[in-house]
PDB file of C-alpha atoms and ligand atoms in Angstrom:
ATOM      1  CA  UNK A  80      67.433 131.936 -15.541  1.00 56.00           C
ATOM      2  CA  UNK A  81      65.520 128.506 -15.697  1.00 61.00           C
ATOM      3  CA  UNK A  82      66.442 125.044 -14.552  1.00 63.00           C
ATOM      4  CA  UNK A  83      67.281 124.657 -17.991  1.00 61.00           C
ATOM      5  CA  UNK A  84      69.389 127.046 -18.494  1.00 66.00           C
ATOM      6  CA  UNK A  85      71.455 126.882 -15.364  1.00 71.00           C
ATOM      7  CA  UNK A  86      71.941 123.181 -16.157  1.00 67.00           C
ATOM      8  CA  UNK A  87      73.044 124.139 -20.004  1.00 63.00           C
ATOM      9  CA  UNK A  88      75.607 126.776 -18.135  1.00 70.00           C
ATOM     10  CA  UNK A  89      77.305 124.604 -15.850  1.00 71.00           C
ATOM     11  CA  UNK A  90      77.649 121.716 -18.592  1.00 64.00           C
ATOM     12  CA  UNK A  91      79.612 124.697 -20.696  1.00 63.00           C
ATOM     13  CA  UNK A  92      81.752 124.938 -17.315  1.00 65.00           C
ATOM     14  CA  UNK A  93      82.107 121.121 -17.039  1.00 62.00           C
ATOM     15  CA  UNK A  94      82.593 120.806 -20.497  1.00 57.00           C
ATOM     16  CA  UNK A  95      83.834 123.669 -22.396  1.00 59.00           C
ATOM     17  CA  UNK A  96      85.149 121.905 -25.474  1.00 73.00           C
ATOM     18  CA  UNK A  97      82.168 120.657 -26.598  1.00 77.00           C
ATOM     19  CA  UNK A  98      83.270 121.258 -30.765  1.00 90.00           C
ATOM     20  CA  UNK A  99      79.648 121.204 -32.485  1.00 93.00           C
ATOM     21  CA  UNK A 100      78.335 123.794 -34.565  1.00 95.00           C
ATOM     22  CA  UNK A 101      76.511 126.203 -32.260  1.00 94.00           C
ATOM     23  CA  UNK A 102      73.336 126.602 -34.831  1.00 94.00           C
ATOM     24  CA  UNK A 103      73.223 122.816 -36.882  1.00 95.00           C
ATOM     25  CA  UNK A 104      75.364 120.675 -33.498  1.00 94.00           C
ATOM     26  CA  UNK A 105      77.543 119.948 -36.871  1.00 94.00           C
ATOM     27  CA  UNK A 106      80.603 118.021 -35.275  1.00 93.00           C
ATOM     28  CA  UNK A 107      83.597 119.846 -35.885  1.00 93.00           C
ATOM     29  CA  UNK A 108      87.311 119.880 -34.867  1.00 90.00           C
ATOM     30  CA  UNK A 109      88.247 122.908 -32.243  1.00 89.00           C
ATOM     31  CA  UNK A 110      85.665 125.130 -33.630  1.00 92.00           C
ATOM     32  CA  UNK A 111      81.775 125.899 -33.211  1.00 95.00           C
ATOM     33  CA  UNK A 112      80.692 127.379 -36.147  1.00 95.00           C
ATOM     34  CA  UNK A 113      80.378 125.545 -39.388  1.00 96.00           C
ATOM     35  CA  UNK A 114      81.480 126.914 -42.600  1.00 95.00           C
ATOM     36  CA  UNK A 115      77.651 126.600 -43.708  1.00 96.00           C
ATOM     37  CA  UNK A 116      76.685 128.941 -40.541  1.00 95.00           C
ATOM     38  CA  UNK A 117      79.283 131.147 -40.858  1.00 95.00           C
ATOM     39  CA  UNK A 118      78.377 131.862 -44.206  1.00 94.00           C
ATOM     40  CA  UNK A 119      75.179 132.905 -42.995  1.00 92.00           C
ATOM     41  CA  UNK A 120      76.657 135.469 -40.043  1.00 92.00           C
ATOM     42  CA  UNK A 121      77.362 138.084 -41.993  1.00 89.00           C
ATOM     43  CA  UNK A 122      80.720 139.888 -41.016  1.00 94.00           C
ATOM     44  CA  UNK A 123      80.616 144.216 -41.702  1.00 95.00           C
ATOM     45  CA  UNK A 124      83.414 145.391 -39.513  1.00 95.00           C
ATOM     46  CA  UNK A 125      81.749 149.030 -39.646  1.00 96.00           C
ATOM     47  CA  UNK A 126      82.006 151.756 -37.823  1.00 96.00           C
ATOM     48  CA  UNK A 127      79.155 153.866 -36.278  1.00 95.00           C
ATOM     49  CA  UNK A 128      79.279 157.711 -35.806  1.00 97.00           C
ATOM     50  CA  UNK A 129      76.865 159.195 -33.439  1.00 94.00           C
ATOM     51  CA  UNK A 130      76.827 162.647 -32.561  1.00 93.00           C
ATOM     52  CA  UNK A 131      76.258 162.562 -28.282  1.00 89.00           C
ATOM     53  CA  UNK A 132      76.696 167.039 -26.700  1.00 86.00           C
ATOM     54  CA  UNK A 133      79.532 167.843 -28.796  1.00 88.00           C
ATOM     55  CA  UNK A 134      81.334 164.689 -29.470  1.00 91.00           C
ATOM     56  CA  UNK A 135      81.356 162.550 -32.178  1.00 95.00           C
ATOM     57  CA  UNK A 136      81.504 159.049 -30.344  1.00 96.00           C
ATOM     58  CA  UNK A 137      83.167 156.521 -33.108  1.00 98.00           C
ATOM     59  CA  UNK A 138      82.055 152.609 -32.395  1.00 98.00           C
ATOM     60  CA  UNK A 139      83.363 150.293 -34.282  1.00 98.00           C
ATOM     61  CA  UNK A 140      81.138 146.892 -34.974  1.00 98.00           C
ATOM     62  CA  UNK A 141      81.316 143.564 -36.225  1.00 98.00           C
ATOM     63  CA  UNK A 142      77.849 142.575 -37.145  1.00 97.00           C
ATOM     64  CA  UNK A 143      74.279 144.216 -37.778  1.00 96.00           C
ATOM     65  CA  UNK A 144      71.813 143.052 -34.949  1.00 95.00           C
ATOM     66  CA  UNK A 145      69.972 141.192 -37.259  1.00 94.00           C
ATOM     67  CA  UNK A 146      69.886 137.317 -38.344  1.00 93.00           C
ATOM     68  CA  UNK A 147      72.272 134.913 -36.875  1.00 95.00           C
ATOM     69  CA  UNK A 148      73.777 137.559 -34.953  1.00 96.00           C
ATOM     70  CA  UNK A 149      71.083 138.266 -32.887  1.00 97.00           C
ATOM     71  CA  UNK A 150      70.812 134.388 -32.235  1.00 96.00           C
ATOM     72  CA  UNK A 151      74.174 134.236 -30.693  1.00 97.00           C
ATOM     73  CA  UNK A 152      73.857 137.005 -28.667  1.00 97.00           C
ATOM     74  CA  UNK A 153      70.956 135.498 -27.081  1.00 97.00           C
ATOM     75  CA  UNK A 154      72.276 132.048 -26.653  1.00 97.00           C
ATOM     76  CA  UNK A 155      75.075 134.243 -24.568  1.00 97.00           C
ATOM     77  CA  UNK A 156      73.012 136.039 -23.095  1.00 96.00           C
ATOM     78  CA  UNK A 157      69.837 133.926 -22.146  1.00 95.00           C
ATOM     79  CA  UNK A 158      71.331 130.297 -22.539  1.00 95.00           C
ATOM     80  CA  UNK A 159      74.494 130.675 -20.712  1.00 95.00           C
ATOM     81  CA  UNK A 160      76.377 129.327 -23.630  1.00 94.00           C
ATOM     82  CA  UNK A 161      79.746 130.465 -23.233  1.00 95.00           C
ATOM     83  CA  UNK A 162      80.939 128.959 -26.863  1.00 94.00           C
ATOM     84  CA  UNK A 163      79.531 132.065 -28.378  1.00 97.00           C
ATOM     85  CA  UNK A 164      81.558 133.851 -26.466  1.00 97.00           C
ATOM     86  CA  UNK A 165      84.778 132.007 -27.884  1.00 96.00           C
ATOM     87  CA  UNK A 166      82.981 132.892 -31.598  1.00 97.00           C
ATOM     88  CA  UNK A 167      82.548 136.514 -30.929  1.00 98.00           C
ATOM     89  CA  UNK A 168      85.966 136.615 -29.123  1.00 98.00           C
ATOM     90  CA  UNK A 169      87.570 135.223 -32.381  1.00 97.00           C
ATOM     91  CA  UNK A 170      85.984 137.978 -34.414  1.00 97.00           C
ATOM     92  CA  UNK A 171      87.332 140.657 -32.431  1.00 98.00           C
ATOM     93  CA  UNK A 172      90.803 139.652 -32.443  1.00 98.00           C
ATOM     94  CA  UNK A 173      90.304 139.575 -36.294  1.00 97.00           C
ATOM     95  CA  UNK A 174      89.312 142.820 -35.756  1.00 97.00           C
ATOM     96  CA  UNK A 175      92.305 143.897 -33.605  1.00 97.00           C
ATOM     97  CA  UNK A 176      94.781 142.520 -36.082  1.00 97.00           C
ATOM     98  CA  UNK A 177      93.393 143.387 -39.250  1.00 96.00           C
ATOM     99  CA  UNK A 178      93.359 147.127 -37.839  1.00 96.00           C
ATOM    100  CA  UNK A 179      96.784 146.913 -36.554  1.00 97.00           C
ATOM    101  CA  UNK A 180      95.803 147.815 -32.717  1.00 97.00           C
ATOM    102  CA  UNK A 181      98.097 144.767 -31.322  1.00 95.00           C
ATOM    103  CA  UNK A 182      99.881 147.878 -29.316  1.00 97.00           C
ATOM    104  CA  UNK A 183      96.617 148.064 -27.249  1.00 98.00           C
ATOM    105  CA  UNK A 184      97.850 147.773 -23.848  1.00 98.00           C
ATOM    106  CA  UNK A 185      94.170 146.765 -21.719  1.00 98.00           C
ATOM    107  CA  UNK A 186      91.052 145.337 -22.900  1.00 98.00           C
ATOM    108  CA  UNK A 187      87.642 146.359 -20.425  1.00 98.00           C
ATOM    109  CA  UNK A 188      84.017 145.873 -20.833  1.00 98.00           C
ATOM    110  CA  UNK A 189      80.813 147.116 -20.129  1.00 97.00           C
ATOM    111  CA  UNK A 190      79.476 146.615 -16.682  1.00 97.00           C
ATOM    112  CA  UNK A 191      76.206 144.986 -15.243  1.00 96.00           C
ATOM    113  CA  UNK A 192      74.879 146.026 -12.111  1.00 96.00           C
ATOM    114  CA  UNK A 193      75.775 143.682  -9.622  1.00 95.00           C
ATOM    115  CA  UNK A 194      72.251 142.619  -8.836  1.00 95.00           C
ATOM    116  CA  UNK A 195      71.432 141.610 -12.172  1.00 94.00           C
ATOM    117  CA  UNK A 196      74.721 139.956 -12.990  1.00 95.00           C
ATOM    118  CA  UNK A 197      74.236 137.655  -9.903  1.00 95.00           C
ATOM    119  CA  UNK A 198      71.113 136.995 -11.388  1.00 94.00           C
ATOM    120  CA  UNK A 199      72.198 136.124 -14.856  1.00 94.00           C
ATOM    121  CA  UNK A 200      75.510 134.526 -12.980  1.00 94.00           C
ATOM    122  CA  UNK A 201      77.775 135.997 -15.574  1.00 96.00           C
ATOM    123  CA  UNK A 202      78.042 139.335 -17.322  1.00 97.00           C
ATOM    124  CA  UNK A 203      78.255 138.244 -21.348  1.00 97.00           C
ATOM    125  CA  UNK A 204      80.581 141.386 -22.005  1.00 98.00           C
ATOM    126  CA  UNK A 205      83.069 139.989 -19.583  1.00 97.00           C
ATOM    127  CA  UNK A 206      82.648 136.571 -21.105  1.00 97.00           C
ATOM    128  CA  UNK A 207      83.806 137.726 -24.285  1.00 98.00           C
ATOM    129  CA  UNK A 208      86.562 140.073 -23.454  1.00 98.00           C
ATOM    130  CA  UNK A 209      88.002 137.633 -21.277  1.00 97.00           C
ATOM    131  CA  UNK A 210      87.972 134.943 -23.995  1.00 97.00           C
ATOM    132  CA  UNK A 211      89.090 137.893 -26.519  1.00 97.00           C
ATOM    133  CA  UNK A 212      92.126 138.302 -23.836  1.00 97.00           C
ATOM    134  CA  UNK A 213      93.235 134.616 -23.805  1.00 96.00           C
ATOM    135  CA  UNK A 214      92.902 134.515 -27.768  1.00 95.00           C
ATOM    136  CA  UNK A 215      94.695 137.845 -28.472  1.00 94.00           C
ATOM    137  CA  UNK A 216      96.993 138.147 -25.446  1.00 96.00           C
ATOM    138  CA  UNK A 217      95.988 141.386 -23.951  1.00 97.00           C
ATOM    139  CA  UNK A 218      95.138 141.582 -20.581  1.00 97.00           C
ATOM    140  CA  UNK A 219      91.734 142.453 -19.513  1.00 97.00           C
ATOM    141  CA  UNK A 220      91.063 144.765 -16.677  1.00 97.00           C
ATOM    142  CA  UNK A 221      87.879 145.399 -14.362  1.00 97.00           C
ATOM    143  CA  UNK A 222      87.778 149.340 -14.621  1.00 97.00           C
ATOM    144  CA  UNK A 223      83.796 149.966 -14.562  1.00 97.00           C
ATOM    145  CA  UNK A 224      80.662 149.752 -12.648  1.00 97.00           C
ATOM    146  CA  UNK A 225      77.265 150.446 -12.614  1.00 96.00           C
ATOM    147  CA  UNK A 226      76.304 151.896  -9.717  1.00 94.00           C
ATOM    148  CA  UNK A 227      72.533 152.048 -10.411  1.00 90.00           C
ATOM    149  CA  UNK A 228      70.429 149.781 -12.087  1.00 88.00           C
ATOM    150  CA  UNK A 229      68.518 151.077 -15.247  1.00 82.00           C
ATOM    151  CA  UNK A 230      64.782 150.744 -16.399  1.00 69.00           C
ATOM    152  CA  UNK A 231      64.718 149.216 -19.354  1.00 65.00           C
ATOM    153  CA  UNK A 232      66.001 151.622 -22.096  1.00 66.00           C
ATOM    154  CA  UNK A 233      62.621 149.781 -24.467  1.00 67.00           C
ATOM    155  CA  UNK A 234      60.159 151.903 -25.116  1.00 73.00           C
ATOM    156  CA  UNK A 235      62.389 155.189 -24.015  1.00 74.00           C
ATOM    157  CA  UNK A 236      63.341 158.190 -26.484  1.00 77.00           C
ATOM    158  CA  UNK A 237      66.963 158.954 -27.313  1.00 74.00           C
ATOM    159  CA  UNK A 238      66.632 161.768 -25.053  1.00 77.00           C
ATOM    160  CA  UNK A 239      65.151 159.494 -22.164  1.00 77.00           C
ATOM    161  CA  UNK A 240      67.486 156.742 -22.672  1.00 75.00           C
ATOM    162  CA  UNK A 241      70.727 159.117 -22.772  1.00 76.00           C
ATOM    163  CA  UNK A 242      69.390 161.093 -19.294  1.00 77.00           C
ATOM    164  CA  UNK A 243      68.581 157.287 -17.920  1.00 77.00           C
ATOM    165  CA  UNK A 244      72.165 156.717 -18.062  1.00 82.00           C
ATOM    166  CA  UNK A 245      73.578 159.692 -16.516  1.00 83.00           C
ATOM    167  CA  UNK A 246      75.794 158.893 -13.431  1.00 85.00           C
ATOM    168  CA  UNK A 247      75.193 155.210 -13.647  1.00 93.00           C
ATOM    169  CA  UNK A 248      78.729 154.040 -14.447  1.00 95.00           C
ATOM    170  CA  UNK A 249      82.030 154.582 -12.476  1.00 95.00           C
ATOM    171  CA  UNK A 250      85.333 153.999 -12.383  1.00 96.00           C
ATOM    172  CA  UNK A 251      86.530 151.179  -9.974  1.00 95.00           C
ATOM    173  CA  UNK A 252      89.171 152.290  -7.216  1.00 91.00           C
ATOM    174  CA  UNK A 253      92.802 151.715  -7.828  1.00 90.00           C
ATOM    175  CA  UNK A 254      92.977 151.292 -11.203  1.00 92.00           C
ATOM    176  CA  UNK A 255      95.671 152.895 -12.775  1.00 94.00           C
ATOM    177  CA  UNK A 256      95.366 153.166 -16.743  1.00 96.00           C
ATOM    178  CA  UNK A 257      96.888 156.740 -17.321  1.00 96.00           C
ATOM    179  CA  UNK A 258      98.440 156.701 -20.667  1.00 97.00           C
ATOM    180  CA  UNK A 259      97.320 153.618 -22.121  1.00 98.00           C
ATOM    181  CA  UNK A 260      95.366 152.110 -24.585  1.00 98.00           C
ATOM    182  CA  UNK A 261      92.100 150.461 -23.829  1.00 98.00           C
ATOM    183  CA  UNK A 262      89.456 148.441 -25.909  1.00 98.00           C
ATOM    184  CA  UNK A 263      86.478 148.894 -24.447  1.00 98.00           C
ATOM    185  CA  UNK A 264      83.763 145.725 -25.469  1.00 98.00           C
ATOM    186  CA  UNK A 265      80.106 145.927 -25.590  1.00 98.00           C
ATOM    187  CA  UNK A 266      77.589 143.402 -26.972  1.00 97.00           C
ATOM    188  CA  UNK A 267      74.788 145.080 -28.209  1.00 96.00           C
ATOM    189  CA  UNK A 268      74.938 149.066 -28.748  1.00 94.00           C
ATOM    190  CA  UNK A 269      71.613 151.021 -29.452  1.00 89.00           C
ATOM    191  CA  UNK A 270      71.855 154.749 -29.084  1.00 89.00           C
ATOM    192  CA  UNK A 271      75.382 155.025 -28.349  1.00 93.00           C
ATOM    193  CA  UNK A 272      74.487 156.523 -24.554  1.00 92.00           C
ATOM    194  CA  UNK A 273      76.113 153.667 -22.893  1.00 94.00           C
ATOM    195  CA  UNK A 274      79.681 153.468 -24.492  1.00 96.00           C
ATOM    196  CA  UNK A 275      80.071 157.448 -24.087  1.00 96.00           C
ATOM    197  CA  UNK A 276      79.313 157.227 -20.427  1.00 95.00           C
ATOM    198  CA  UNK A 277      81.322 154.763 -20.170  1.00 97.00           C
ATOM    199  CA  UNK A 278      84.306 156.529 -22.197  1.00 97.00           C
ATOM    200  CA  UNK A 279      83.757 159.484 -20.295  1.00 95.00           C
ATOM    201  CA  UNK A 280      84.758 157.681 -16.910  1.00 96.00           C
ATOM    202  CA  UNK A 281      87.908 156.417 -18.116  1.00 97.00           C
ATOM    203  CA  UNK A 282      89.097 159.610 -19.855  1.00 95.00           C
ATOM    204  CA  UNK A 283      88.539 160.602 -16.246  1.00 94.00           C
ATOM    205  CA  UNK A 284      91.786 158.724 -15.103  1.00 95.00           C
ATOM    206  CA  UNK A 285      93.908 160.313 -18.457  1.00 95.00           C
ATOM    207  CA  UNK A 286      93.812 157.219 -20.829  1.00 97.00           C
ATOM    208  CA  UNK A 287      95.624 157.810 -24.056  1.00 97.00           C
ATOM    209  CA  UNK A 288      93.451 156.112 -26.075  1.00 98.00           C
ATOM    210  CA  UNK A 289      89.632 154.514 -26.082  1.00 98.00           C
ATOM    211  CA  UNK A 290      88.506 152.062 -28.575  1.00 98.00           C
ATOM    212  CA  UNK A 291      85.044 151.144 -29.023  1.00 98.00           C
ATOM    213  CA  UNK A 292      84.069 148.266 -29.634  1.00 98.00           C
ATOM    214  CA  UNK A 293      80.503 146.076 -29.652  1.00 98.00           C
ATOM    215  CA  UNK A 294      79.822 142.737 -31.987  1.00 98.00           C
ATOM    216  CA  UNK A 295      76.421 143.900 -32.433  1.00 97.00           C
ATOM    217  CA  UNK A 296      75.301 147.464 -33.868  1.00 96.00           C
ATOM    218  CA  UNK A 297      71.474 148.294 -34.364  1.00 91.00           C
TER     219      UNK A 297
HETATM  220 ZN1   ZN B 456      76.325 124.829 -38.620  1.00 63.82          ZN
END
């Protein structure tokens, strides 16, 4: 992360109600996307099926990774800023309501490695699903890690990039989730590989029921 950057993050800690539009700085009252941007974000709410061994892994998303989408997730991601965060956050609990899953008891997300998070300084996943947590009510929970840091998955086949991820993710000590619901919250989902790993760890420890979930689907 540059100067920059790190400057642009703490100002979004110093001062997170900064209401502008996100994309035109369009001042705006408790919001930060203007109705002419959010025209432009186009909403699917779709789900993805991808066959992974013998499972059918069902994701459900909120936008294509294309456009504006892919914008935000980068301002999250590279810029630090943690307004996006609040956007995406409201989407999701749109999503949660509109689907009826206010019974779900936990909300998690997908890990970072801790090397890299200290790196970026946060981990955008958590970012969102904490915001989604204050905005919808459910609690979110620390469940995962990655124990091993992964090449970059660019360049890699589906085959490569689903063996890549073998054994990287865990479940954290202590956590007891048997028998509940849990959202699970990704940003940007590719092949799929991730978010089944990731399931498969916490159907380890008898959850009732996984949702997946990432705002982005390529
Ligand atoms: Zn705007």
């Amino acid at each position: 992360m540059g100067v920059r950057d790190f400057r642009e993050l703490i100002k979004n800690i110093v001062y997170p109600k900064d209401y502008r539009c996100v994309f035109c700085k369009w001042p705006l009252e408790k919001e930060y996307l203007c109705a002419i941007c959010r025209d432009r974000l186009v909403e699917v709410n779709g789900e993805k099926h991808i066959k992974i061994e013998n499972e059918t892994l069902k994701i459900n998303y909120i936008f294509l990774y294309s456009g504006y989408a892919v914008e935000l997730i980068q301002k999250l991601k590279y810029k630090g800023d943690f307004r996006v965060g609040e956007i995406f956050a409201e989407y999701i609990c749109n999503f949660i309501r509109s689907n009826n899953l206010d019974y779900i008891d936990y909300i998690t997300y997908i890990p970072m490695h801790k090397k890299d998070e200290r790196k970026r300084r946060y981990n955008q996943c958590r970012v969102i699903s904490k915001y989604v947590s204050e905005n919808c009510s459910i609690e979110m929970i620390d469940t995962l890690i990655k124990k091993m840091r992964t090449k970059d998955q660019i360049g890699l086949s589906k085959n490569q990039r689903f063996r890549n991820l073998q054994d990287v993710f865990k479940v954290k000590n202590d956590i007891n989730i048997k028998d509940k619901s849990i959202l699970v919250v990704d940003d940007v989902c590719t092949t799929g590989s991730t978010l089944y790993y990731c399931k498969k760890e916490l159907q380890g420890l008898g959850v009732k029921e996984i949702i997946l979930l990432t705002v982005c689907a390529r």
